[in-house]
Amino acid sequence: MAPSTTGQWTVEGTSGFDSLKFNKDAPIPSLGERDVLVHFHYASLNYRDLIIPKGQYPFGTKPSVVPGSDGAGTVEDVGSGVTRFKKGDKVVTLFNQGHLAGSLTPATIATGVGGVVDGTLRQYGTFDEQGLVAMPETLDFQQGSTLTCAALTAWNALYGLESSSLKPGDTVLTQGTGGVSIFGLQFAKAAGARVIATTSSDAKAETLKKLGADHIINYKTDENWGETAKKLTPGGLGVDHIIEVGGPKTIKQSFNAVKIDGVITVIGFLAGHTKEEPSFLEVLQSTCVVRGALVGSREQFEKMNKAIDANGIKPVVDKKVFGLEELKEAYQYMWDQKHFGKLTVKIA
């Protein structure tokens, strides 16, 4: 028999991590015809999760939302009209629940899990069957829980612009050792691309080498790392794909690194803001494409999962694992940048 209550977190305000409140016995709504009840085993965290309770997230949120976009679990129960899943299936959440294929629309951009739609940081959650994806067969629940946001964003960055999608022999530049950057490195190497990775730590550089990075630049000791990256490319022509996670403080270096007709995909602003942001003329001067990417569609997710299974790609997960009731500690650990790869929360 399906449970009637669940332990879950909600975001109550924007005063910081103290806005996170835990309820041990929150009611589970009855299933609609197309609903699927998921018993979560693991969730993983993203920078987005940290800034929502701080009131810094630039997209929509609802009051008292259950946080967390990323989660993997088993189907506990299904509504009478569900055809995509059955009880016992292993599933992963789709970030924008309405983004099934093609481009985002104003309607589908407002279906973000953990922002507008209740998320994964709970024991049980109800989702429309269209907003779930079968978990890759070669991954366990902890690994599967890391895919929803970071992995799909990296995949979209490399393959989302079909006219300029990643090709064998291309050069990819990744920034740092967060989830999106690590997935970008793994996907690029699986495709036969060359990878230049930046980091601020010698210890993290060694791990990047083990993951296959061809060149590593310490951006703390090399302030002109964009020019350095360009020199490392064949013929010094520049980088084909840049996964831009830093934002305003790093985009100048990305312009310095990019190849003519190369692609800079802006997916975040981890490095913060600056008054000296490049102008739109930089795009003309660099003769490149700059695009924003807000995660990706279910169709892209399913293609990515096939690639993960076919290539034996294993998500890089931080050695530290938190329990569901330790969520505030997990947020602080990630905020302090103590993690490498994806930080996970064990739920079941």
Short mmCIF file of C-alpha atoms in Angstrom, two decimals:
data_model
loop_
_atom_site.label_atom_id
_atom_site.label_comp_id
_atom_site.label_asym_id
_atom_site.label_seq_id
_atom_site.Cartn_x
_atom_site.Cartn_y
_atom_site.Cartn_z
CA MET A 1 0.00 0.00 0.00
CA ALA A 2 1.31 3.43 -0.96
CA PRO A 3 2.28 5.73 1.94
CA SER A 4 0.08 8.69 2.88
CA THR A 5 2.82 10.95 4.35
CA THR A 6 6.41 11.83 3.56
CA GLY A 7 9.37 13.54 5.17
CA GLN A 8 10.20 16.63 3.13
CA TRP A 9 11.95 19.99 3.12
CA THR A 10 10.37 23.26 2.03
CA VAL A 11 11.78 26.73 1.41
CA GLU A 12 10.04 29.21 3.72
CA GLY A 13 11.39 32.63 2.80
CA THR A 14 14.64 34.03 1.45
CA SER A 15 16.75 34.60 4.56
CA GLY A 16 19.33 31.96 3.68
CA PHE A 17 19.69 28.32 4.62
CA ASP A 18 17.66 28.89 7.80
CA SER A 19 14.69 29.26 5.42
CA LEU A 20 14.84 25.49 4.91
CA LYS A 21 12.24 23.74 7.07
CA PHE A 22 11.76 19.98 7.54
CA ASN A 23 8.39 18.30 8.01
CA LYS A 24 8.48 14.62 9.00
CA ASP A 25 4.82 13.97 8.16
CA ALA A 26 3.80 16.02 5.14
CA PRO A 27 0.69 14.62 3.40
CA ILE A 28 1.07 12.99 -0.02
CA PRO A 29 -1.70 14.15 -2.39
CA SER A 30 -3.81 11.45 -4.01
CA LEU A 31 -2.61 10.38 -7.46
CA GLY A 32 -4.15 11.93 -10.54
CA GLU A 33 -4.84 9.87 -13.64
CA ARG A 34 -1.43 10.63 -15.20
CA ASP A 35 0.58 10.87 -11.97
CA VAL A 36 3.47 8.72 -10.81
CA LEU A 37 4.47 8.39 -7.14
CA VAL A 38 8.26 8.16 -6.85
CA HIS A 39 10.10 6.77 -3.82
CA PHE A 40 13.37 8.70 -3.89
CA HIS A 41 16.62 6.93 -3.04
CA TYR A 42 19.05 9.78 -3.72
CA ALA A 43 18.99 13.45 -4.65
CA SER A 44 21.89 15.67 -5.71
CA LEU A 45 22.46 19.39 -5.26
CA ASN A 46 23.14 22.23 -7.67
CA TYR A 47 24.20 25.84 -7.20
CA ARG A 48 20.61 26.79 -8.06
CA ASP A 49 19.39 25.00 -4.93
CA LEU A 50 21.68 27.11 -2.77
CA ILE A 51 20.61 30.49 -4.13
CA ILE A 52 16.83 29.90 -4.05
CA PRO A 53 16.63 30.22 -0.22
CA LYS A 54 18.92 33.26 -0.51
CA GLY A 55 16.47 34.97 -2.89
CA GLN A 56 19.07 35.17 -5.67
CA TYR A 57 17.56 32.83 -8.28
CA PRO A 58 16.59 34.83 -11.40
CA PHE A 59 13.79 32.49 -12.51
CA GLY A 60 10.40 31.72 -11.01
CA THR A 61 9.79 30.07 -7.66
CA LYS A 62 6.68 29.43 -5.60
CA PRO A 63 6.23 29.87 -1.84
CA SER A 64 6.93 26.81 0.31
CA VAL A 65 8.34 24.84 -2.60
CA VAL A 66 9.99 21.48 -1.97
CA PRO A 67 13.58 22.15 -3.14
CA GLY A 68 15.80 20.03 -5.36
CA SER A 69 15.61 19.36 -9.08
CA ASP A 70 17.72 16.20 -9.16
CA GLY A 71 16.51 12.86 -7.86
CA ALA A 72 16.43 9.15 -8.66
CA GLY A 73 14.16 6.50 -7.25
CA THR A 74 11.65 3.76 -7.89
CA VAL A 75 8.04 4.03 -9.00
CA GLU A 76 5.88 3.31 -5.95
CA ASP A 77 2.48 3.72 -7.57
CA VAL A 78 0.88 5.02 -10.78
CA GLY A 79 -2.39 6.68 -11.76
CA SER A 80 -4.99 4.82 -13.79
CA GLY A 81 -3.98 6.46 -17.08
CA VAL A 82 -0.20 6.10 -16.84
CA THR A 83 1.39 4.27 -19.77
CA ARG A 84 5.09 5.27 -19.59
CA PHE A 85 5.98 3.61 -16.28
CA LYS A 86 4.96 0.80 -13.96
CA LYS A 87 5.57 0.05 -10.29
CA GLY A 88 9.22 -0.79 -9.61
CA ASP A 89 10.68 1.12 -12.56
CA LYS A 90 13.83 3.16 -11.88
CA VAL A 91 13.32 6.81 -12.82
CA VAL A 92 14.99 10.22 -12.80
CA THR A 93 13.28 13.62 -12.71
CA LEU A 94 13.19 16.00 -15.70
CA PHE A 95 14.27 19.54 -14.74
CA ASN A 96 11.63 21.48 -16.68
CA GLN A 97 8.63 19.19 -16.47
CA GLY A 98 7.01 20.55 -19.62
CA HIS A 99 10.13 20.62 -21.82
CA LEU A 100 9.69 17.42 -23.80
CA ALA A 101 11.44 18.34 -27.07
CA GLY A 102 12.52 21.31 -29.16
CA SER A 103 12.99 24.77 -27.72
CA LEU A 104 11.77 26.12 -24.41
CA THR A 105 8.66 28.30 -24.38
CA PRO A 106 7.44 30.81 -21.77
CA ALA A 107 5.12 28.07 -20.53
CA THR A 108 7.68 25.27 -20.26
CA ILE A 109 10.35 27.48 -18.72
CA ALA A 110 7.92 27.93 -15.81
CA THR A 111 7.86 24.21 -14.95
CA GLY A 112 11.17 23.91 -13.11
CA VAL A 113 11.35 21.22 -10.44
CA GLY A 114 12.43 22.58 -7.08
CA GLY A 115 11.46 26.11 -8.12
CA VAL A 116 7.88 26.22 -9.38
CA VAL A 117 7.14 22.48 -9.15
CA ASP A 118 7.78 20.63 -5.87
CA GLY A 119 11.16 18.90 -6.01
CA THR A 120 13.14 15.91 -4.88
CA LEU A 121 14.32 16.61 -1.34
CA ARG A 122 11.65 14.40 0.18
CA GLN A 123 11.04 10.70 0.61
CA TYR A 124 8.13 10.49 -1.82
CA GLY A 125 7.03 12.80 -4.62
CA THR A 126 4.25 12.86 -7.21
CA PHE A 127 5.04 13.81 -10.81
CA ASP A 128 3.26 13.77 -14.14
CA GLU A 129 4.46 10.74 -16.09
CA GLN A 130 5.77 13.05 -18.84
CA GLY A 131 8.19 14.63 -16.34
CA LEU A 132 10.18 11.47 -15.62
CA VAL A 133 12.88 9.62 -17.55
CA ALA A 134 14.03 6.01 -17.25
CA MET A 135 17.32 5.84 -15.35
CA PRO A 136 20.35 4.56 -17.31
CA GLU A 137 20.73 0.82 -16.79
CA THR A 138 24.45 1.06 -16.01
CA LEU A 139 24.08 3.52 -13.10
CA ASP A 140 23.03 3.09 -9.50
CA PHE A 141 20.60 5.45 -7.75
CA GLN A 142 23.31 7.74 -6.39
CA GLN A 143 24.85 8.16 -9.83
CA GLY A 144 21.45 8.48 -11.49
CA SER A 145 20.47 11.29 -9.14
CA THR A 146 23.19 13.53 -10.59
CA LEU A 147 21.87 13.69 -14.16
CA THR A 148 18.82 15.98 -14.11
CA CYS A 149 20.49 19.38 -14.15
CA ALA A 150 24.28 19.29 -14.48
CA ALA A 151 24.63 16.38 -16.90
CA LEU A 152 21.81 17.49 -19.18
CA THR A 153 23.09 21.07 -19.19
CA ALA A 154 26.54 19.86 -20.27
CA TRP A 155 24.98 17.68 -22.97
CA ASN A 156 22.92 20.62 -24.26
CA ALA A 157 26.01 22.84 -24.27
CA LEU A 158 27.83 20.40 -26.54
CA TYR A 159 24.97 19.10 -28.70
CA GLY A 160 22.06 21.54 -28.34
CA LEU A 161 23.04 23.80 -31.24
CA GLU A 162 22.74 21.16 -33.93
CA SER A 163 24.48 23.16 -36.66
CA SER A 164 27.60 23.40 -34.48
CA SER A 165 27.33 20.28 -32.32
CA LEU A 166 30.41 18.57 -30.93
CA LYS A 167 32.50 16.54 -33.39
CA PRO A 168 35.48 14.22 -32.96
CA GLY A 169 38.69 16.24 -32.89
CA ASP A 170 37.02 19.41 -31.59
CA THR A 171 38.49 21.24 -28.61
CA VAL A 172 36.33 21.83 -25.55
CA LEU A 173 37.13 24.21 -22.69
CA THR A 174 35.66 23.51 -19.26
CA GLN A 175 35.86 25.74 -16.19
CA GLY A 176 36.44 24.36 -12.71
CA THR A 177 35.38 21.06 -11.19
CA GLY A 178 31.65 21.46 -10.59
CA GLY A 179 29.06 19.05 -11.92
CA VAL A 180 28.46 20.65 -15.33
CA SER A 181 32.17 21.02 -16.05
CA ILE A 182 32.99 17.42 -15.08
CA PHE A 183 30.14 16.04 -17.18
CA GLY A 184 31.27 18.26 -20.07
CA LEU A 185 34.76 16.76 -19.80
CA GLN A 186 33.40 13.21 -19.75
CA PHE A 187 31.01 13.71 -22.67
CA ALA A 188 33.70 15.44 -24.73
CA LYS A 189 36.24 12.66 -24.22
CA ALA A 190 33.62 10.02 -25.06
CA ALA A 191 33.07 11.84 -28.37
CA GLY A 192 36.76 11.89 -29.26
CA ALA A 193 37.29 15.57 -28.48
CA ARG A 194 40.26 17.35 -26.93
CA VAL A 195 39.64 18.97 -23.51
CA ILE A 196 41.28 21.95 -21.85
CA ALA A 197 40.19 22.28 -18.23
CA THR A 198 40.73 25.13 -15.80
CA THR A 199 41.01 24.79 -12.03
CA SER A 200 42.52 26.60 -9.06
CA SER A 201 43.86 23.52 -7.28
CA ASP A 202 46.79 21.22 -7.99
CA ALA A 203 44.97 18.38 -6.25
CA LYS A 204 41.91 18.85 -8.44
CA ALA A 205 44.18 19.08 -11.48
CA GLU A 206 45.40 15.54 -10.82
CA THR A 207 41.82 14.27 -10.78
CA LEU A 208 41.04 16.13 -14.00
CA LYS A 209 44.02 14.38 -15.61
CA LYS A 210 42.67 11.01 -14.50
CA LEU A 211 39.33 11.88 -16.11
CA GLY A 212 41.10 12.50 -19.39
CA ALA A 213 41.73 16.25 -19.59
CA ASP A 214 44.42 16.89 -22.21
CA HIS A 215 45.55 20.24 -20.80
CA ILE A 216 44.96 21.88 -17.42
CA ILE A 217 45.34 25.58 -16.65
CA ASN A 218 45.42 27.03 -13.14
CA TYR A 219 43.33 30.18 -13.46
CA LYS A 220 44.61 31.53 -10.14
CA THR A 221 48.21 31.66 -11.36
CA ASP A 222 47.42 32.43 -15.01
CA GLU A 223 45.12 35.45 -15.23
CA ASN A 224 45.20 35.31 -19.03
CA TRP A 225 44.11 31.70 -19.17
CA GLY A 226 41.90 32.38 -22.18
CA GLU A 227 44.90 33.28 -24.35
CA THR A 228 46.80 30.30 -22.94
CA ALA A 229 43.94 27.98 -23.86
CA LYS A 230 43.87 29.32 -27.41
CA LYS A 231 47.60 28.66 -27.82
CA LEU A 232 47.04 25.04 -26.79
CA THR A 233 44.58 24.39 -29.65
CA PRO A 234 45.69 22.98 -33.03
CA GLY A 235 47.30 25.80 -34.99
CA GLY A 236 46.44 28.19 -32.16
CA LEU A 237 43.07 28.77 -33.83
CA GLY A 238 41.00 28.60 -30.67
CA VAL A 239 38.45 26.50 -28.82
CA ASP A 240 35.40 25.05 -30.61
CA HIS A 241 33.14 24.74 -27.53
CA ILE A 242 33.34 26.61 -24.23
CA ILE A 243 31.08 25.64 -21.34
CA GLU A 244 30.86 29.01 -19.59
CA VAL A 245 29.88 28.46 -15.95
CA GLY A 246 31.60 31.47 -14.39
CA GLY A 247 29.55 34.20 -16.04
CA PRO A 248 30.45 37.90 -16.04
CA LYS A 249 33.85 37.45 -14.38
CA THR A 250 35.09 34.76 -16.78
CA ILE A 251 33.36 35.53 -20.08
CA LYS A 252 36.17 37.89 -21.17
CA GLN A 253 38.65 35.02 -21.01
CA SER A 254 36.23 32.82 -22.94
CA PHE A 255 36.15 35.40 -25.73
CA ASN A 256 39.96 35.33 -25.75
CA ALA A 257 39.95 31.53 -26.07
CA VAL A 258 37.17 30.90 -28.59
CA LYS A 259 37.74 29.97 -32.23
CA ILE A 260 36.16 31.89 -35.11
CA ASP A 261 32.66 30.41 -35.42
CA GLY A 262 33.19 28.64 -32.10
CA VAL A 263 30.39 28.36 -29.53
CA ILE A 264 30.32 29.78 -26.00
CA THR A 265 27.40 28.31 -24.06
CA VAL A 266 26.58 30.41 -20.99
CA ILE A 267 25.02 28.25 -18.30
CA GLY A 268 25.75 30.04 -15.03
CA PHE A 269 27.35 32.80 -13.01
CA LEU A 270 29.36 30.94 -10.36
CA ALA A 271 32.16 33.50 -10.34
CA GLY A 272 29.79 36.34 -9.43
CA HIS A 273 29.27 39.73 -11.07
CA THR A 274 31.57 42.55 -12.14
CA LYS A 275 31.10 46.09 -13.42
CA GLU A 276 33.52 45.45 -16.27
CA GLU A 277 31.47 43.00 -18.31
CA PRO A 278 32.29 42.64 -22.03
CA SER A 279 29.91 44.30 -24.46
CA PHE A 280 28.01 42.66 -27.29
CA LEU A 281 30.73 43.93 -29.62
CA GLU A 282 32.97 41.19 -28.22
CA VAL A 283 30.78 38.69 -30.08
CA LEU A 284 31.47 40.52 -33.34
CA GLN A 285 35.16 40.92 -32.62
CA SER A 286 35.51 37.23 -31.78
CA THR A 287 33.14 36.21 -34.61
CA CYS A 288 31.62 33.50 -32.45
CA VAL A 289 28.25 32.24 -31.25
CA VAL A 290 27.16 32.94 -27.67
CA ARG A 291 24.07 31.10 -26.45
CA GLY A 292 22.33 30.55 -23.16
CA ALA A 293 21.25 27.06 -22.12
CA LEU A 294 18.72 26.31 -19.39
CA VAL A 295 19.24 22.56 -18.88
CA GLY A 296 17.57 20.61 -21.73
CA SER A 297 14.58 18.66 -23.02
CA ARG A 298 13.38 15.14 -22.27
CA GLU A 299 14.37 14.12 -25.80
CA GLN A 300 17.95 15.30 -25.13
CA PHE A 301 17.89 13.56 -21.74
CA GLU A 302 16.99 10.23 -23.34
CA LYS A 303 19.73 10.60 -25.98
CA MET A 304 22.24 11.46 -23.25
CA ASN A 305 21.26 8.40 -21.22
CA LYS A 306 21.87 6.17 -24.24
CA ALA A 307 25.35 7.68 -24.58
CA ILE A 308 26.02 7.15 -20.86
CA ASP A 309 25.11 3.47 -21.12
CA ALA A 310 26.96 2.93 -24.41
CA ASN A 311 30.19 4.58 -23.22
CA GLY A 312 30.18 3.39 -19.63
CA ILE A 313 30.26 6.96 -18.31
CA LYS A 314 30.14 7.12 -14.51
CA PRO A 315 29.21 10.44 -12.85
CA VAL A 316 31.87 11.83 -10.53
CA VAL A 317 30.35 11.97 -7.05
CA ASP A 318 31.85 13.66 -4.00
CA LYS A 319 33.01 11.27 -1.29
CA LYS A 320 30.88 13.09 1.28
CA VAL A 321 27.24 11.95 1.41
CA PHE A 322 24.58 13.64 3.56
CA GLY A 323 21.35 12.24 4.95
CA LEU A 324 18.01 13.87 4.15
CA GLU A 325 17.73 15.51 7.58
CA GLU A 326 21.27 16.91 7.19
CA LEU A 327 20.28 19.11 4.26
CA LYS A 328 21.35 22.43 5.80
CA GLU A 329 24.80 20.99 6.43
CA ALA A 330 24.93 19.75 2.83
CA TYR A 331 24.02 23.20 1.51
CA GLN A 332 26.77 24.81 3.60
CA TYR A 333 29.34 22.20 2.52
CA MET A 334 28.60 22.95 -1.13
CA TRP A 335 28.45 26.71 -0.56
CA ASP A 336 31.95 26.49 0.94
CA GLN A 337 33.07 24.75 -2.27
CA LYS A 338 34.32 21.68 -0.43
CA HIS A 339 32.82 19.32 -3.01
CA PHE A 340 34.31 17.76 -6.14
CA GLY A 341 31.84 16.72 -8.80
CA LYS A 342 28.29 16.13 -7.62
CA LEU A 343 27.19 16.31 -3.98
CA THR A 344 24.50 13.79 -3.09
CA VAL A 345 21.86 13.32 -0.41
CA LYS A 346 20.89 9.77 0.60
CA ILE A 347 17.15 9.48 1.13
CA ALA A 348 16.32 5.76 1.20
#
